[in-house]
Amino acid sequence: MRALLVVNPAATTTSARRRDVLIHALASEVKLEAVTTEYRGHARDLGRQAAESDDIDLIVALGGDGTVNEVVNGLLHNGPDPDRLPGLAVVPGGSTNVFARALGLPNDNVEATGALLDALREGRERVVGLGLTSGTPGTEDESVPSRWFTFNAGLGFDAGVVGRVEQQRERGKKSTHALYVRQVVRQFLGEPHRRHGTITLEQPGADPITDLVVAIVSNTSPWTYLGNRPMYTSPKASFDKGLDLLGLSRLSTAAVARYGTQLLTSSPERGPEGKHATSLHDLDRFTLHSKVPLPLQMDGDHLGVRTSVTFTGVRRALRVIV
């Protein structure tokens, strides 16, 4: 088997020495070419090259969720084809690693490498569904390129938090869970629409849902992790189904306290619920419109502001080694 290893040198939890050990371990089982990313979007370029190659069977992403997202978008540049395209394997190296953990992989990259080697020897793999965003026809965002996401996306409040975290990281701050908590507080204090939402959800065959402050879209469960604690916005979300959505129409101080507590105590059986919460399960296609431009995030990356985004749940989109 020929494999391409895409290494993010800035991965939060992976030292140069540890990367060398992991590369050596992988090279003992496959014909390995390792490439270190040099610019934003490089992992996407490498994924596309692997998809267009005739001799690469597997692409391994060593990094965080952002690296995985880029690789996936490169692999699926011309659309999903699990039977033809190289498989994907993930060695977690970021601060959260939601996609890897949702697949059941250990969060430690040495242990995850061992699990990957076992999976390769035993031929263990699965085909998972993904989310796809695209510009909405007839809107000012209709020309925005399509983009895949592996575990979650969000329009509004949570994307604003992601944007604030990225700004702090550009200033040299480390990506820690304490940093995320601080930015949640700052986003709340600076959120101009927390009492009167601007988002409308439209889906075929159903009445619109209006006045949402935030819309969190999940392709799997949990939504994310705070340290080792999983947090569930849509507990029934699954790689084997369509997309799930949690929408909140109020983010007053009382609502934030209530939903924040529910989120911290959420479980695979129960997520946030209440008068101002809307939960939808197994959606194939829907659109979010906003009266004002709002931040959009996918897989923890801030992607600027949008007034309209169309979401599609694509089943059986990607073959992963687990």
PDB file of C-alpha atoms in Angstrom:
ATOM      1  CA  MET A   1       0.000   0.000   0.000  1.00  0.00           C
ATOM      2  CA  ARG A   2       1.260   3.463  -0.926  1.00  0.00           C
ATOM      3  CA  ALA A   3       0.360   6.226   1.514  1.00  0.00           C
ATOM      4  CA  LEU A   4       0.787   9.986   1.632  1.00  0.00           C
ATOM      5  CA  LEU A   5       1.261  11.472   5.094  1.00  0.00           C
ATOM      6  CA  VAL A   6       0.242  15.133   5.376  1.00  0.00           C
ATOM      7  CA  VAL A   7       1.949  16.696   8.392  1.00  0.00           C
ATOM      8  CA  ASN A   8       0.924  20.016   9.915  1.00  0.00           C
ATOM      9  CA  PRO A   9       4.116  21.251  11.638  1.00  0.00           C
ATOM     10  CA  ALA A  10       2.072  23.651  13.778  1.00  0.00           C
ATOM     11  CA  ALA A  11      -0.108  20.876  15.242  1.00  0.00           C
ATOM     12  CA  THR A  12      -0.693  21.801  18.867  1.00  0.00           C
ATOM     13  CA  THR A  13       0.157  18.523  20.574  1.00  0.00           C
ATOM     14  CA  THR A  14       2.834  17.036  18.307  1.00  0.00           C
ATOM     15  CA  SER A  15       6.537  17.767  18.799  1.00  0.00           C
ATOM     16  CA  ALA A  16       9.111  17.254  16.038  1.00  0.00           C
ATOM     17  CA  ARG A  17      10.537  14.232  17.869  1.00  0.00           C
ATOM     18  CA  ARG A  18       7.114  12.655  18.259  1.00  0.00           C
ATOM     19  CA  ARG A  19       6.356  13.259  14.569  1.00  0.00           C
ATOM     20  CA  ASP A  20       9.557  11.413  13.633  1.00  0.00           C
ATOM     21  CA  VAL A  21       8.529   8.434  15.761  1.00  0.00           C
ATOM     22  CA  LEU A  22       5.062   8.355  14.190  1.00  0.00           C
ATOM     23  CA  ILE A  23       6.464   8.599  10.662  1.00  0.00           C
ATOM     24  CA  HIS A  24       8.890   5.759  11.347  1.00  0.00           C
ATOM     25  CA  ALA A  25       6.076   3.579  12.720  1.00  0.00           C
ATOM     26  CA  LEU A  26       3.834   4.204   9.706  1.00  0.00           C
ATOM     27  CA  ALA A  27       6.700   3.633   7.267  1.00  0.00           C
ATOM     28  CA  SER A  28       7.196   0.168   8.734  1.00  0.00           C
ATOM     29  CA  GLU A  29       3.781  -0.893   7.393  1.00  0.00           C
ATOM     30  CA  VAL A  30       3.223   1.096   4.176  1.00  0.00           C
ATOM     31  CA  LYS A  31       5.223   2.733   1.395  1.00  0.00           C
ATOM     32  CA  LEU A  32       5.116   6.190   2.900  1.00  0.00           C
ATOM     33  CA  GLU A  33       5.746   9.644   1.512  1.00  0.00           C
ATOM     34  CA  ALA A  34       5.586  12.385   4.151  1.00  0.00           C
ATOM     35  CA  VAL A  35       4.952  16.014   3.206  1.00  0.00           C
ATOM     36  CA  THR A  36       4.955  18.908   5.655  1.00  0.00           C
ATOM     37  CA  THR A  37       2.431  21.644   4.935  1.00  0.00           C
ATOM     38  CA  GLU A  38       3.895  25.071   4.218  1.00  0.00           C
ATOM     39  CA  TYR A  39       0.884  27.363   3.787  1.00  0.00           C
ATOM     40  CA  ARG A  40      -2.839  27.603   4.475  1.00  0.00           C
ATOM     41  CA  GLY A  41      -4.574  25.386   1.930  1.00  0.00           C
ATOM     42  CA  HIS A  42      -1.496  23.201   1.301  1.00  0.00           C
ATOM     43  CA  ALA A  43      -3.186  20.149   2.837  1.00  0.00           C
ATOM     44  CA  ARG A  44      -6.117  20.689   0.484  1.00  0.00           C
ATOM     45  CA  ASP A  45      -3.766  20.808  -2.496  1.00  0.00           C
ATOM     46  CA  LEU A  46      -2.114  17.582  -1.344  1.00  0.00           C
ATOM     47  CA  GLY A  47      -5.478  15.887  -0.910  1.00  0.00           C
ATOM     48  CA  ARG A  48      -6.465  16.834  -4.440  1.00  0.00           C
ATOM     49  CA  GLN A  49      -3.158  15.520  -5.809  1.00  0.00           C
ATOM     50  CA  ALA A  50      -3.738  12.238  -3.995  1.00  0.00           C
ATOM     51  CA  ALA A  51      -7.253  12.000  -5.466  1.00  0.00           C
ATOM     52  CA  GLU A  52      -5.904  12.527  -8.973  1.00  0.00           C
ATOM     53  CA  SER A  53      -2.998  10.116  -8.534  1.00  0.00           C
ATOM     54  CA  ASP A  54      -3.125   6.543  -9.768  1.00  0.00           C
ATOM     55  CA  ASP A  55      -0.778   5.104  -7.164  1.00  0.00           C
ATOM     56  CA  ILE A  56      -1.839   6.498  -3.764  1.00  0.00           C
ATOM     57  CA  ASP A  57      -4.112   4.189  -1.784  1.00  0.00           C
ATOM     58  CA  LEU A  58      -4.251   6.087   1.491  1.00  0.00           C
ATOM     59  CA  ILE A  59      -3.810   9.633   2.748  1.00  0.00           C
ATOM     60  CA  VAL A  60      -2.994  10.146   6.426  1.00  0.00           C
ATOM     61  CA  ALA A  61      -3.658  13.521   8.063  1.00  0.00           C
ATOM     62  CA  LEU A  62      -1.405  14.283  11.038  1.00  0.00           C
ATOM     63  CA  GLY A  63      -2.797  17.431  12.602  1.00  0.00           C
ATOM     64  CA  GLY A  64      -5.936  18.952  14.020  1.00  0.00           C
ATOM     65  CA  ASP A  65      -9.442  19.230  12.646  1.00  0.00           C
ATOM     66  CA  GLY A  66      -8.421  22.055  10.302  1.00  0.00           C
ATOM     67  CA  THR A  67      -5.827  19.848   8.626  1.00  0.00           C
ATOM     68  CA  VAL A  68      -8.353  17.024   8.269  1.00  0.00           C
ATOM     69  CA  ASN A  69     -10.897  19.405   6.751  1.00  0.00           C
ATOM     70  CA  GLU A  70      -8.412  20.620   4.146  1.00  0.00           C
ATOM     71  CA  VAL A  71      -7.390  17.087   3.206  1.00  0.00           C
ATOM     72  CA  VAL A  72     -11.031  16.017   2.862  1.00  0.00           C
ATOM     73  CA  ASN A  73     -11.867  19.001   0.672  1.00  0.00           C
ATOM     74  CA  GLY A  74      -8.920  18.156  -1.561  1.00  0.00           C
ATOM     75  CA  LEU A  75      -9.859  14.487  -1.782  1.00  0.00           C
ATOM     76  CA  LEU A  76     -13.463  15.317  -2.678  1.00  0.00           C
ATOM     77  CA  HIS A  77     -12.670  18.203  -5.025  1.00  0.00           C
ATOM     78  CA  ASN A  78     -14.468  16.419  -7.870  1.00  0.00           C
ATOM     79  CA  GLY A  79     -17.101  14.808  -5.656  1.00  0.00           C
ATOM     80  CA  PRO A  80     -17.305  11.711  -3.464  1.00  0.00           C
ATOM     81  CA  ASP A  81     -16.365   8.281  -4.784  1.00  0.00           C
ATOM     82  CA  PRO A  82     -15.440   6.017  -1.840  1.00  0.00           C
ATOM     83  CA  ASP A  83     -14.748   2.993  -4.027  1.00  0.00           C
ATOM     84  CA  ARG A  84     -12.217   4.819  -6.215  1.00  0.00           C
ATOM     85  CA  LEU A  85     -10.644   7.547  -4.083  1.00  0.00           C
ATOM     86  CA  PRO A  86      -7.865   6.922  -1.561  1.00  0.00           C
ATOM     87  CA  GLY A  87      -8.988   6.147   1.951  1.00  0.00           C
ATOM     88  CA  LEU A  88      -8.430   8.629   4.779  1.00  0.00           C
ATOM     89  CA  ALA A  89      -6.711   7.964   8.077  1.00  0.00           C
ATOM     90  CA  VAL A  90      -6.335  10.495  10.890  1.00  0.00           C
ATOM     91  CA  VAL A  91      -3.637  10.851  13.526  1.00  0.00           C
ATOM     92  CA  PRO A  92      -4.845  13.553  15.932  1.00  0.00           C
ATOM     93  CA  GLY A  93      -2.423  16.406  16.584  1.00  0.00           C
ATOM     94  CA  GLY A  94      -4.632  19.380  17.424  1.00  0.00           C
ATOM     95  CA  SER A  95      -6.126  20.686  20.625  1.00  0.00           C
ATOM     96  CA  THR A  96      -9.587  19.121  20.227  1.00  0.00           C
ATOM     97  CA  ASN A  97      -9.585  16.519  17.387  1.00  0.00           C
ATOM     98  CA  VAL A  98     -13.363  16.113  17.226  1.00  0.00           C
ATOM     99  CA  PHE A  99     -13.456  14.120  13.978  1.00  0.00           C
ATOM    100  CA  ALA A 100     -10.867  11.562  15.128  1.00  0.00           C
ATOM    101  CA  ARG A 101     -12.507  11.110  18.510  1.00  0.00           C
ATOM    102  CA  ALA A 102     -15.976  10.820  16.955  1.00  0.00           C
ATOM    103  CA  LEU A 103     -14.591   7.930  14.892  1.00  0.00           C
ATOM    104  CA  GLY A 104     -13.556   6.248  18.131  1.00  0.00           C
ATOM    105  CA  LEU A 105      -9.816   6.908  17.828  1.00  0.00           C
ATOM    106  CA  PRO A 106      -7.660   7.627  20.892  1.00  0.00           C
ATOM    107  CA  ASN A 107      -6.909  11.323  21.412  1.00  0.00           C
ATOM    108  CA  ASP A 108      -3.205  10.587  21.970  1.00  0.00           C
ATOM    109  CA  ASN A 109      -1.369  10.510  18.648  1.00  0.00           C
ATOM    110  CA  VAL A 110       0.943   7.640  19.588  1.00  0.00           C
ATOM    111  CA  GLU A 111      -1.985   5.460  20.656  1.00  0.00           C
ATOM    112  CA  ALA A 112      -3.937   6.570  17.581  1.00  0.00           C
ATOM    113  CA  THR A 113      -1.034   5.536  15.355  1.00  0.00           C
ATOM    114  CA  GLY A 114      -1.054   2.116  16.977  1.00  0.00           C
ATOM    115  CA  ALA A 115      -4.799   1.830  16.393  1.00  0.00           C
ATOM    116  CA  LEU A 116      -4.298   2.883  12.765  1.00  0.00           C
ATOM    117  CA  LEU A 117      -1.639   0.243  12.209  1.00  0.00           C
ATOM    118  CA  ASP A 118      -3.943  -2.403  13.703  1.00  0.00           C
ATOM    119  CA  ALA A 119      -6.768  -1.238  11.418  1.00  0.00           C
ATOM    120  CA  LEU A 120      -4.529  -1.460   8.350  1.00  0.00           C
ATOM    121  CA  ARG A 121      -3.398  -4.974   9.233  1.00  0.00           C
ATOM    122  CA  GLU A 122      -6.986  -6.098   9.859  1.00  0.00           C
ATOM    123  CA  GLY A 123      -8.523  -4.201   6.925  1.00  0.00           C
ATOM    124  CA  ARG A 124     -10.903  -2.199   9.141  1.00  0.00           C
ATOM    125  CA  GLU A 125     -12.633   0.690   7.404  1.00  0.00           C
ATOM    126  CA  ARG A 126     -16.014   2.393   7.175  1.00  0.00           C
ATOM    127  CA  VAL A 127     -17.741   4.811   4.812  1.00  0.00           C
ATOM    128  CA  VAL A 128     -19.102   7.935   6.493  1.00  0.00           C
ATOM    129  CA  GLY A 129     -21.424  10.721   5.462  1.00  0.00           C
ATOM    130  CA  LEU A 130     -20.305  14.359   5.337  1.00  0.00           C
ATOM    131  CA  GLY A 131     -21.859  17.798   5.244  1.00  0.00           C
ATOM    132  CA  LEU A 132     -21.588  20.063   2.213  1.00  0.00           C
ATOM    133  CA  THR A 133     -22.189  23.818   2.129  1.00  0.00           C
ATOM    134  CA  SER A 134     -22.795  25.834  -1.014  1.00  0.00           C
ATOM    135  CA  GLY A 135     -23.905  29.263  -2.118  1.00  0.00           C
ATOM    136  CA  THR A 136     -27.664  29.667  -2.331  1.00  0.00           C
ATOM    137  CA  PRO A 137     -29.010  30.423  -5.838  1.00  0.00           C
ATOM    138  CA  GLY A 138     -30.536  33.868  -6.163  1.00  0.00           C
ATOM    139  CA  THR A 139     -28.595  35.356  -3.236  1.00  0.00           C
ATOM    140  CA  GLU A 140     -25.479  37.493  -3.022  1.00  0.00           C
ATOM    141  CA  ASP A 141     -23.576  34.439  -1.794  1.00  0.00           C
ATOM    142  CA  GLU A 142     -24.565  32.136  -4.674  1.00  0.00           C
ATOM    143  CA  SER A 143     -21.033  32.205  -6.155  1.00  0.00           C
ATOM    144  CA  VAL A 144     -19.328  31.098  -2.929  1.00  0.00           C
ATOM    145  CA  PRO A 145     -17.515  27.790  -3.612  1.00  0.00           C
ATOM    146  CA  SER A 146     -18.875  24.597  -2.084  1.00  0.00           C
ATOM    147  CA  ARG A 147     -17.040  23.217   0.929  1.00  0.00           C
ATOM    148  CA  TRP A 148     -17.221  19.941   2.849  1.00  0.00           C
ATOM    149  CA  PHE A 149     -17.237  19.602   6.627  1.00  0.00           C
ATOM    150  CA  THR A 150     -16.690  16.470   8.664  1.00  0.00           C
ATOM    151  CA  PHE A 151     -18.328  17.037  12.049  1.00  0.00           C
ATOM    152  CA  ASN A 152     -19.983  20.443  12.494  1.00  0.00           C
ATOM    153  CA  ALA A 153     -20.708  23.890  11.107  1.00  0.00           C
ATOM    154  CA  GLY A 154     -22.342  26.955  12.567  1.00  0.00           C
ATOM    155  CA  LEU A 155     -23.795  30.296  11.550  1.00  0.00           C
ATOM    156  CA  GLY A 156     -23.932  33.078  14.104  1.00  0.00           C
ATOM    157  CA  PHE A 157     -22.787  32.961  17.721  1.00  0.00           C
ATOM    158  CA  ASP A 158     -20.535  29.880  17.746  1.00  0.00           C
ATOM    159  CA  ALA A 159     -18.824  30.979  14.531  1.00  0.00           C
ATOM    160  CA  GLY A 160     -18.167  34.356  16.141  1.00  0.00           C
ATOM    161  CA  VAL A 161     -16.410  32.557  18.997  1.00  0.00           C
ATOM    162  CA  VAL A 162     -14.268  30.621  16.513  1.00  0.00           C
ATOM    163  CA  GLY A 163     -13.321  33.870  14.792  1.00  0.00           C
ATOM    164  CA  ARG A 164     -12.271  35.444  18.089  1.00  0.00           C
ATOM    165  CA  VAL A 165     -10.152  32.391  18.944  1.00  0.00           C
ATOM    166  CA  GLU A 166      -8.404  32.579  15.570  1.00  0.00           C
ATOM    167  CA  GLN A 167      -7.624  36.260  16.151  1.00  0.00           C
ATOM    168  CA  GLN A 168      -6.039  35.392  19.495  1.00  0.00           C
ATOM    169  CA  ARG A 169      -3.992  32.600  17.956  1.00  0.00           C
ATOM    170  CA  GLU A 170      -2.693  34.984  15.285  1.00  0.00           C
ATOM    171  CA  ARG A 171      -1.472  37.164  18.159  1.00  0.00           C
ATOM    172  CA  GLY A 172       0.519  34.253  19.548  1.00  0.00           C
ATOM    173  CA  LYS A 173      -1.950  32.814  22.066  1.00  0.00           C
ATOM    174  CA  LYS A 174      -2.035  29.049  22.444  1.00  0.00           C
ATOM    175  CA  SER A 175      -5.235  27.207  21.519  1.00  0.00           C
ATOM    176  CA  THR A 176      -6.470  26.082  24.916  1.00  0.00           C
ATOM    177  CA  HIS A 177      -9.917  25.327  26.254  1.00  0.00           C
ATOM    178  CA  ALA A 178      -9.568  28.292  28.642  1.00  0.00           C
ATOM    179  CA  LEU A 179      -9.032  30.517  25.602  1.00  0.00           C
ATOM    180  CA  TYR A 180     -12.286  29.248  24.082  1.00  0.00           C
ATOM    181  CA  VAL A 181     -14.214  29.884  27.302  1.00  0.00           C
ATOM    182  CA  ARG A 182     -12.931  33.475  27.486  1.00  0.00           C
ATOM    183  CA  GLN A 183     -13.949  34.119  23.892  1.00  0.00           C
ATOM    184  CA  VAL A 184     -17.434  32.697  24.536  1.00  0.00           C
ATOM    185  CA  VAL A 185     -17.895  35.318  27.257  1.00  0.00           C
ATOM    186  CA  ARG A 186     -16.580  38.115  25.040  1.00  0.00           C
ATOM    187  CA  GLN A 187     -18.762  37.039  22.114  1.00  0.00           C
ATOM    188  CA  PHE A 188     -21.807  37.029  24.380  1.00  0.00           C
ATOM    189  CA  LEU A 189     -21.090  40.509  25.710  1.00  0.00           C
ATOM    190  CA  GLY A 190     -20.565  41.838  22.188  1.00  0.00           C
ATOM    191  CA  GLU A 191     -23.414  39.963  20.456  1.00  0.00           C
ATOM    192  CA  PRO A 192     -25.846  42.579  19.046  1.00  0.00           C
ATOM    193  CA  HIS A 193     -28.585  40.116  18.047  1.00  0.00           C
ATOM    194  CA  ARG A 194     -28.784  37.894  21.092  1.00  0.00           C
ATOM    195  CA  ARG A 195     -32.413  38.830  21.898  1.00  0.00           C
ATOM    196  CA  HIS A 196     -33.751  39.119  18.353  1.00  0.00           C
ATOM    197  CA  GLY A 197     -32.281  36.575  15.963  1.00  0.00           C
ATOM    198  CA  THR A 198     -31.765  37.274  12.279  1.00  0.00           C
ATOM    199  CA  ILE A 199     -31.580  33.691  10.911  1.00  0.00           C
ATOM    200  CA  THR A 200     -34.378  31.897   9.057  1.00  0.00           C
ATOM    201  CA  LEU A 201     -34.207  28.175   8.311  1.00  0.00           C
ATOM    202  CA  GLU A 202     -35.944  26.952   5.165  1.00  0.00           C
ATOM    203  CA  GLN A 203     -36.318  23.325   4.086  1.00  0.00           C
ATOM    204  CA  PRO A 204     -38.456  21.617   1.442  1.00  0.00           C
ATOM    205  CA  GLY A 205     -41.965  20.745   2.552  1.00  0.00           C
ATOM    206  CA  ALA A 206     -41.857  22.566   5.900  1.00  0.00           C
ATOM    207  CA  ASP A 207     -42.704  25.995   7.272  1.00  0.00           C
ATOM    208  CA  PRO A 208     -39.746  28.343   7.782  1.00  0.00           C
ATOM    209  CA  ILE A 209     -38.264  28.657  11.264  1.00  0.00           C
ATOM    210  CA  THR A 210     -37.475  32.301  11.962  1.00  0.00           C
ATOM    211  CA  ASP A 211     -35.598  34.578  14.352  1.00  0.00           C
ATOM    212  CA  LEU A 212     -32.741  32.218  15.265  1.00  0.00           C
ATOM    213  CA  VAL A 213     -29.680  33.764  16.909  1.00  0.00           C
ATOM    214  CA  VAL A 214     -27.490  30.764  16.263  1.00  0.00           C
ATOM    215  CA  ALA A 215     -27.741  27.641  14.122  1.00  0.00           C
ATOM    216  CA  ILE A 216     -25.417  24.729  14.924  1.00  0.00           C
ATOM    217  CA  VAL A 217     -25.263  21.976  12.303  1.00  0.00           C
ATOM    218  CA  SER A 218     -23.928  18.546  13.280  1.00  0.00           C
ATOM    219  CA  ASN A 219     -22.781  15.655  11.108  1.00  0.00           C
ATOM    220  CA  THR A 220     -21.935  13.485  14.112  1.00  0.00           C
ATOM    221  CA  SER A 221     -22.114  13.460  17.868  1.00  0.00           C
ATOM    222  CA  PRO A 222     -20.698  14.863  20.107  1.00  0.00           C
ATOM    223  CA  TRP A 223     -20.606  18.443  18.832  1.00  0.00           C
ATOM    224  CA  THR A 224     -17.231  19.183  20.448  1.00  0.00           C
ATOM    225  CA  TYR A 225     -15.165  18.578  23.582  1.00  0.00           C
ATOM    226  CA  LEU A 226     -14.237  20.773  26.508  1.00  0.00           C
ATOM    227  CA  GLY A 227     -11.075  19.013  27.620  1.00  0.00           C
ATOM    228  CA  ASN A 228     -12.144  15.393  27.949  1.00  0.00           C
ATOM    229  CA  ARG A 229     -15.816  16.264  28.392  1.00  0.00           C
ATOM    230  CA  PRO A 230     -17.941  15.638  25.280  1.00  0.00           C
ATOM    231  CA  MET A 231     -20.692  18.173  24.626  1.00  0.00           C
ATOM    232  CA  TYR A 232     -23.818  17.234  22.687  1.00  0.00           C
ATOM    233  CA  THR A 233     -25.959  19.752  20.813  1.00  0.00           C
ATOM    234  CA  SER A 234     -27.637  17.065  18.674  1.00  0.00           C
ATOM    235  CA  PRO A 235     -27.205  13.698  20.424  1.00  0.00           C
ATOM    236  CA  LYS A 236     -28.815  11.698  17.589  1.00  0.00           C
ATOM    237  CA  ALA A 237     -26.472  13.045  14.891  1.00  0.00           C
ATOM    238  CA  SER A 238     -24.591  10.278  13.100  1.00  0.00           C
ATOM    239  CA  PHE A 239     -22.064   9.728  10.313  1.00  0.00           C
ATOM    240  CA  ASP A 240     -24.639   7.284   8.903  1.00  0.00           C
ATOM    241  CA  LYS A 241     -27.514   9.771   8.583  1.00  0.00           C
ATOM    242  CA  GLY A 242     -28.188  13.273   7.266  1.00  0.00           C
ATOM    243  CA  LEU A 243     -27.481  16.483   9.155  1.00  0.00           C
ATOM    244  CA  ASP A 244     -28.885  17.566  12.525  1.00  0.00           C
ATOM    245  CA  LEU A 245     -29.506  21.139  13.641  1.00  0.00           C
ATOM    246  CA  LEU A 246     -29.851  22.955  16.938  1.00  0.00           C
ATOM    247  CA  GLY A 247     -31.227  26.478  16.639  1.00  0.00           C
ATOM    248  CA  LEU A 248     -31.585  28.960  19.499  1.00  0.00           C
ATOM    249  CA  SER A 249     -33.827  32.004  19.221  1.00  0.00           C
ATOM    250  CA  ARG A 250     -32.783  33.716  22.443  1.00  0.00           C
ATOM    251  CA  LEU A 251     -29.394  34.313  24.073  1.00  0.00           C
ATOM    252  CA  SER A 252     -30.352  36.474  27.018  1.00  0.00           C
ATOM    253  CA  THR A 253     -28.318  36.071  30.194  1.00  0.00           C
ATOM    254  CA  ALA A 254     -30.908  33.662  31.599  1.00  0.00           C
ATOM    255  CA  ALA A 255     -31.065  31.665  28.350  1.00  0.00           C
ATOM    256  CA  VAL A 256     -27.278  31.415  28.120  1.00  0.00           C
ATOM    257  CA  ALA A 257     -27.109  30.195  31.719  1.00  0.00           C
ATOM    258  CA  ARG A 258     -29.801  27.585  31.048  1.00  0.00           C
ATOM    259  CA  TYR A 259     -28.486  26.318  27.716  1.00  0.00           C
ATOM    260  CA  GLY A 260     -24.873  26.516  28.865  1.00  0.00           C
ATOM    261  CA  THR A 261     -25.671  24.327  31.861  1.00  0.00           C
ATOM    262  CA  GLN A 262     -27.595  21.887  29.657  1.00  0.00           C
ATOM    263  CA  LEU A 263     -24.672  21.737  27.256  1.00  0.00           C
ATOM    264  CA  LEU A 264     -22.148  21.057  30.029  1.00  0.00           C
ATOM    265  CA  THR A 265     -24.357  18.281  31.403  1.00  0.00           C
ATOM    266  CA  SER A 266     -25.456  16.933  28.010  1.00  0.00           C
ATOM    267  CA  SER A 267     -25.185  13.249  27.170  1.00  0.00           C
ATOM    268  CA  PRO A 268     -25.663  10.852  24.236  1.00  0.00           C
ATOM    269  CA  GLU A 269     -29.321  10.737  25.281  1.00  0.00           C
ATOM    270  CA  ARG A 270     -30.052  14.402  25.933  1.00  0.00           C
ATOM    271  CA  GLY A 271     -28.973  17.774  24.567  1.00  0.00           C
ATOM    272  CA  PRO A 272     -30.163  21.368  25.082  1.00  0.00           C
ATOM    273  CA  GLU A 273     -33.929  21.823  24.999  1.00  0.00           C
ATOM    274  CA  GLY A 274     -36.487  24.446  25.915  1.00  0.00           C
ATOM    275  CA  LYS A 275     -38.853  27.141  24.727  1.00  0.00           C
ATOM    276  CA  HIS A 276     -36.259  28.891  22.567  1.00  0.00           C
ATOM    277  CA  ALA A 277     -34.543  25.750  21.237  1.00  0.00           C
ATOM    278  CA  THR A 278     -35.283  24.021  17.919  1.00  0.00           C
ATOM    279  CA  SER A 279     -33.879  20.542  17.255  1.00  0.00           C
ATOM    280  CA  LEU A 280     -34.080  18.862  13.849  1.00  0.00           C
ATOM    281  CA  HIS A 281     -32.767  15.406  12.935  1.00  0.00           C
ATOM    282  CA  ASP A 282     -31.564  13.666   9.758  1.00  0.00           C
ATOM    283  CA  LEU A 283     -31.978  16.527   7.276  1.00  0.00           C
ATOM    284  CA  ASP A 284     -30.976  16.055   3.653  1.00  0.00           C
ATOM    285  CA  ARG A 285     -31.035  19.682   2.562  1.00  0.00           C
ATOM    286  CA  PHE A 286     -31.883  23.086   4.047  1.00  0.00           C
ATOM    287  CA  THR A 287     -30.889  26.740   3.796  1.00  0.00           C
ATOM    288  CA  LEU A 288     -30.049  29.320   6.428  1.00  0.00           C
ATOM    289  CA  HIS A 289     -30.757  32.959   5.526  1.00  0.00           C
ATOM    290  CA  SER A 290     -29.806  35.939   7.671  1.00  0.00           C
ATOM    291  CA  LYS A 291     -31.052  39.521   7.558  1.00  0.00           C
ATOM    292  CA  VAL A 292     -27.500  40.686   8.304  1.00  0.00           C
ATOM    293  CA  PRO A 293     -24.099  39.140   7.482  1.00  0.00           C
ATOM    294  CA  LEU A 294     -23.102  36.603  10.143  1.00  0.00           C
ATOM    295  CA  PRO A 295     -19.906  34.617  10.715  1.00  0.00           C
ATOM    296  CA  LEU A 296     -19.753  31.047   9.412  1.00  0.00           C
ATOM    297  CA  GLN A 297     -17.531  28.264  10.748  1.00  0.00           C
ATOM    298  CA  MET A 298     -16.909  24.725   9.569  1.00  0.00           C
ATOM    299  CA  ASP A 299     -14.929  22.136  11.521  1.00  0.00           C
ATOM    300  CA  GLY A 300     -13.634  24.911  13.769  1.00  0.00           C
ATOM    301  CA  ASP A 301     -12.372  27.208  10.985  1.00  0.00           C
ATOM    302  CA  HIS A 302     -13.796  30.718  10.568  1.00  0.00           C
ATOM    303  CA  LEU A 303     -14.815  31.252   6.936  1.00  0.00           C
ATOM    304  CA  GLY A 304     -15.911  34.877   6.941  1.00  0.00           C
ATOM    305  CA  VAL A 305     -19.466  36.227   6.942  1.00  0.00           C
ATOM    306  CA  ARG A 306     -22.496  35.082   4.948  1.00  0.00           C
ATOM    307  CA  THR A 307     -26.134  36.037   4.544  1.00  0.00           C
ATOM    308  CA  SER A 308     -27.188  32.699   3.080  1.00  0.00           C
ATOM    309  CA  VAL A 309     -25.799  29.145   3.159  1.00  0.00           C
ATOM    310  CA  THR A 310     -27.315  25.939   1.762  1.00  0.00           C
ATOM    311  CA  PHE A 311     -26.462  22.697   3.585  1.00  0.00           C
ATOM    312  CA  THR A 312     -26.623  19.180   2.167  1.00  0.00           C
ATOM    313  CA  GLY A 313     -26.114  15.920   4.030  1.00  0.00           C
ATOM    314  CA  VAL A 314     -24.240  13.532   1.743  1.00  0.00           C
ATOM    315  CA  ARG A 315     -24.361   9.898   2.821  1.00  0.00           C
ATOM    316  CA  ARG A 316     -21.501   7.501   2.060  1.00  0.00           C
ATOM    317  CA  ALA A 317     -19.107  10.249   1.024  1.00  0.00           C
ATOM    318  CA  LEU A 318     -15.720   9.205   2.431  1.00  0.00           C
ATOM    319  CA  ARG A 319     -13.880   5.958   3.210  1.00  0.00           C
ATOM    320  CA  VAL A 320     -11.968   6.119   6.485  1.00  0.00           C
ATOM    321  CA  ILE A 321      -9.602   3.675   8.159  1.00  0.00           C
ATOM    322  CA  VAL A 322     -10.708   2.951  11.716  1.00  0.00           C
TER     323      VAL A 322
END
